[in-house]
């Protein structure tokens, strides 16, 4: 036998691969936890919105400019419920819209001439649209206007009055507006002795509205 040949070696067992670290499992748990946290946050957000909903834009308090400039603008986007008796309005279309309030000696086409509270206990049944229209018309046309204002058929009465839905919620307020069919004026329709200060009604999408031409 050739002594130079290497000695036979014992067979070694096959190498076993090292077990992989559970990286994939850890990642899956991480994603699951993140999904649970996101879902919980969404649920809390929805619950808070239901319990304490954000205020509507019309509920924002619009500040009045105490020193209007040459344009005469006192406030823009004024919610109807923030108007006060005697406010002169530029670009008026309906009583339910946010209004641009201006000084009465600047160009405007409408004015809030009166607000009234109709009779009716909180539990009183809704008297009907026709009855409320009659009461609103009588109240608005009873407002004393400046004789020099020259009210004629080019002016239109606008009545904002309770609807059935708002009546059942306790609404008894009527707002009275006069607006020009065309053009603008630069003076108040109310006598100089009538001081502004009465709050307007709180019109909404449900509140009823009516218009009628004014006669000289």
Coordinates of C-alpha atoms in Angstrom, one line a residue, residues 2-207:
X2 CA 1.2 3.4 -0.9
X3 CA 2.1 5.2 2.3
X4 CA 1.8 8.5 0.7
X5 CA -2.0 8.3 0.3
X6 CA -4.0 10.4 2.8
X7 CA -5.7 8.5 5.6
X8 CA -9.4 8.0 5.1
X9 CA -11.5 10.6 7.0
X10 CA -14.7 9.8 8.9
X11 CA -17.8 11.0 7.1
X12 CA -19.1 14.3 8.6
X13 CA -22.8 14.9 9.2
X14 CA -24.4 17.4 6.8
X15 CA -24.4 21.0 7.9
X16 CA -27.8 22.2 9.1
X17 CA -28.7 25.7 8.1
X18 CA -29.1 28.1 11.0
X19 CA -32.8 28.8 11.7
X20 CA -33.9 32.2 10.3
X21 CA -34.8 34.9 12.9
X22 CA -38.5 35.6 12.9
X23 CA -38.1 38.9 11.2
X24 CA -41.1 38.4 9.0
X25 CA -43.3 37.5 11.9
X26 CA -42.2 40.6 13.8
X27 CA -43.0 42.8 10.8
X28 CA -46.4 41.3 10.6
X29 CA -47.1 42.0 14.2
X30 CA -45.9 45.6 13.8
X31 CA -48.3 46.2 10.8
X32 CA -51.2 44.6 12.7
X33 CA -50.6 46.9 15.7
X34 CA -50.4 50.0 13.5
X35 CA -53.7 49.1 11.9
X36 CA -55.4 48.6 15.2
X37 CA -54.1 52.0 16.5
X38 CA -55.3 53.7 13.3
X39 CA -58.7 52.1 13.6
X40 CA -59.0 53.1 17.2
X41 CA -58.1 56.7 16.3
X42 CA -60.7 56.8 13.6
X43 CA -63.4 55.6 15.9
X44 CA -62.5 58.2 18.6
X45 CA -62.5 60.9 15.9
X46 CA -66.0 59.9 14.7
X47 CA -67.4 59.7 18.3
X48 CA -66.0 63.2 19.1
X49 CA -67.6 64.6 16.0
X50 CA -71.0 63.2 16.9
X51 CA -70.7 64.3 20.6
X52 CA -69.3 67.8 19.8
X53 CA -69.7 68.6 16.1
X54 CA -67.7 71.6 14.7
X55 CA -69.6 74.8 14.5
X56 CA -71.1 75.7 11.2
X57 CA -69.7 78.7 9.3
X58 CA -72.9 80.7 9.8
X59 CA -72.2 80.3 13.6
X60 CA -68.9 82.2 13.4
X61 CA -69.0 85.6 15.1
X62 CA -68.3 88.3 12.5
X63 CA -66.8 91.5 14.0
X64 CA -68.1 94.9 13.0
X65 CA -65.6 97.6 11.9
X66 CA -66.0 100.5 14.2
X67 CA -64.3 102.8 11.8
X68 CA -65.4 102.0 8.2
X69 CA -63.3 103.3 5.4
X70 CA -64.4 105.2 2.3
X71 CA -66.2 102.2 1.0
X72 CA -68.5 102.3 4.1
X73 CA -68.2 98.5 4.8
X74 CA -68.9 97.6 8.4
X75 CA -68.8 93.8 7.9
X76 CA -68.9 91.3 5.2
X77 CA -70.5 87.8 5.3
X78 CA -72.6 88.8 8.3
X79 CA -74.9 86.0 9.4
X80 CA -78.5 87.1 9.5
X81 CA -78.8 86.4 13.2
X82 CA -76.1 89.0 13.9
X83 CA -77.9 91.8 12.1
X84 CA -79.3 94.6 14.2
X85 CA -82.2 97.0 13.6
X86 CA -81.3 99.7 11.1
X87 CA -78.5 97.8 9.3
X88 CA -78.1 98.9 5.7
X89 CA -77.1 96.2 3.3
X90 CA -75.2 96.1 0.1
X91 CA -75.9 93.5 -2.6
X92 CA -79.0 92.2 -0.7
X93 CA -80.9 89.4 -2.4
X94 CA -82.8 87.4 0.3
X95 CA -83.1 87.7 4.1
X96 CA -81.5 84.2 4.6
X97 CA -78.1 85.0 3.0
X98 CA -75.0 86.3 4.8
X99 CA -75.0 90.1 4.3
X100 CA -72.6 93.0 3.6
X101 CA -73.4 95.6 6.2
X102 CA -72.5 99.2 5.3
X103 CA -73.0 102.7 6.6
X104 CA -76.4 104.0 5.5
X105 CA -74.8 107.1 3.8
X106 CA -72.9 104.8 1.5
X107 CA -74.4 102.9 -1.5
X108 CA -76.8 100.1 -0.5
X109 CA -80.0 98.5 -1.7
X110 CA -81.7 97.2 1.4
X111 CA -82.2 97.8 5.1
X112 CA -83.4 95.8 8.1
X113 CA -86.3 98.0 9.3
X114 CA -87.8 95.9 12.1
X115 CA -87.8 92.7 14.1
X116 CA -90.8 91.3 16.0
X117 CA -91.7 88.4 18.2
X118 CA -95.0 86.8 17.4
X119 CA -97.4 85.7 20.1
X120 CA -97.4 82.0 20.9
X121 CA -96.5 80.0 24.0
X122 CA -93.8 77.4 23.6
X123 CA -96.4 74.6 23.4
X124 CA -98.8 76.5 21.1
X125 CA -99.6 74.6 17.8
X126 CA -98.3 75.9 14.5
X127 CA -100.9 78.4 13.3
X128 CA -100.3 77.7 9.6
X129 CA -98.3 79.5 6.9
X130 CA -101.1 81.8 5.8
X131 CA -101.8 83.0 9.3
X132 CA -98.1 83.7 10.0
X133 CA -97.7 85.5 6.6
X134 CA -100.6 87.8 7.6
X135 CA -99.2 88.5 11.0
X136 CA -95.7 89.1 9.5
X137 CA -97.0 91.4 6.9
X138 CA -99.1 93.4 9.4
X139 CA -96.1 93.8 11.7
X140 CA -93.6 94.8 9.0
X141 CA -96.0 97.3 7.4
X142 CA -96.6 98.9 10.8
X143 CA -93.0 100.1 10.9
X144 CA -92.7 103.9 10.9
X145 CA -90.4 105.0 8.0
X146 CA -88.8 108.4 7.3
X147 CA -91.3 110.4 5.2
X148 CA -88.4 111.8 3.2
X149 CA -87.2 108.3 2.2
X150 CA -89.6 108.3 -0.8
X151 CA -90.9 104.7 -0.4
X152 CA -92.8 103.6 -3.6
X153 CA -93.5 100.5 -5.7
X154 CA -89.8 100.2 -6.5
X155 CA -89.2 99.0 -3.0
X156 CA -90.0 95.4 -1.9
X157 CA -90.8 94.0 1.5
X158 CA -89.1 90.8 2.5
X159 CA -90.4 88.8 5.5
X160 CA -88.4 86.2 7.3
X161 CA -90.8 84.3 9.5
X162 CA -91.0 80.9 11.4
X163 CA -91.7 77.8 9.4
X164 CA -93.5 74.8 10.9
X165 CA -90.1 73.2 11.7
X166 CA -88.7 76.3 13.5
X167 CA -92.0 77.1 15.2
X168 CA -91.9 73.8 16.9
X169 CA -88.4 74.6 18.2
X170 CA -89.7 77.8 19.8
X171 CA -89.0 80.3 16.9
X172 CA -91.4 83.3 17.1
X173 CA -89.3 85.9 15.4
X174 CA -90.0 87.9 12.2
X175 CA -87.4 90.0 10.4
X176 CA -88.6 92.8 8.1
X177 CA -86.5 94.1 5.2
X178 CA -87.1 96.7 2.5
X179 CA -85.0 96.4 -0.7
X180 CA -84.9 98.3 -4.0
X181 CA -86.0 96.4 -7.1
X182 CA -83.2 98.2 -9.0
X183 CA -80.5 100.7 -8.0
X184 CA -79.1 101.9 -4.7
X185 CA -79.6 104.7 -2.2
X186 CA -77.4 106.5 0.3
X187 CA -79.7 107.2 3.2
X188 CA -81.6 105.3 5.9
X189 CA -85.3 104.5 5.6
X190 CA -85.9 104.8 9.4
X191 CA -86.5 108.1 11.2
X192 CA -83.3 109.6 12.7
X193 CA -84.8 109.1 16.2
X194 CA -84.8 105.3 15.8
X195 CA -81.5 104.0 17.2
X196 CA -80.1 100.6 16.0
X197 CA -79.6 97.8 18.6
X198 CA -82.3 95.2 18.3
X199 CA -81.1 91.8 17.2
X200 CA -82.5 90.2 14.1
X201 CA -84.2 86.9 13.9
X202 CA -82.2 83.7 13.3
X203 CA -83.1 82.5 9.8
X204 CA -82.1 79.1 8.6
X205 CA -82.8 76.8 5.7
X206 CA -86.1 75.9 7.3
X207 CA -87.2 79.4 8.0

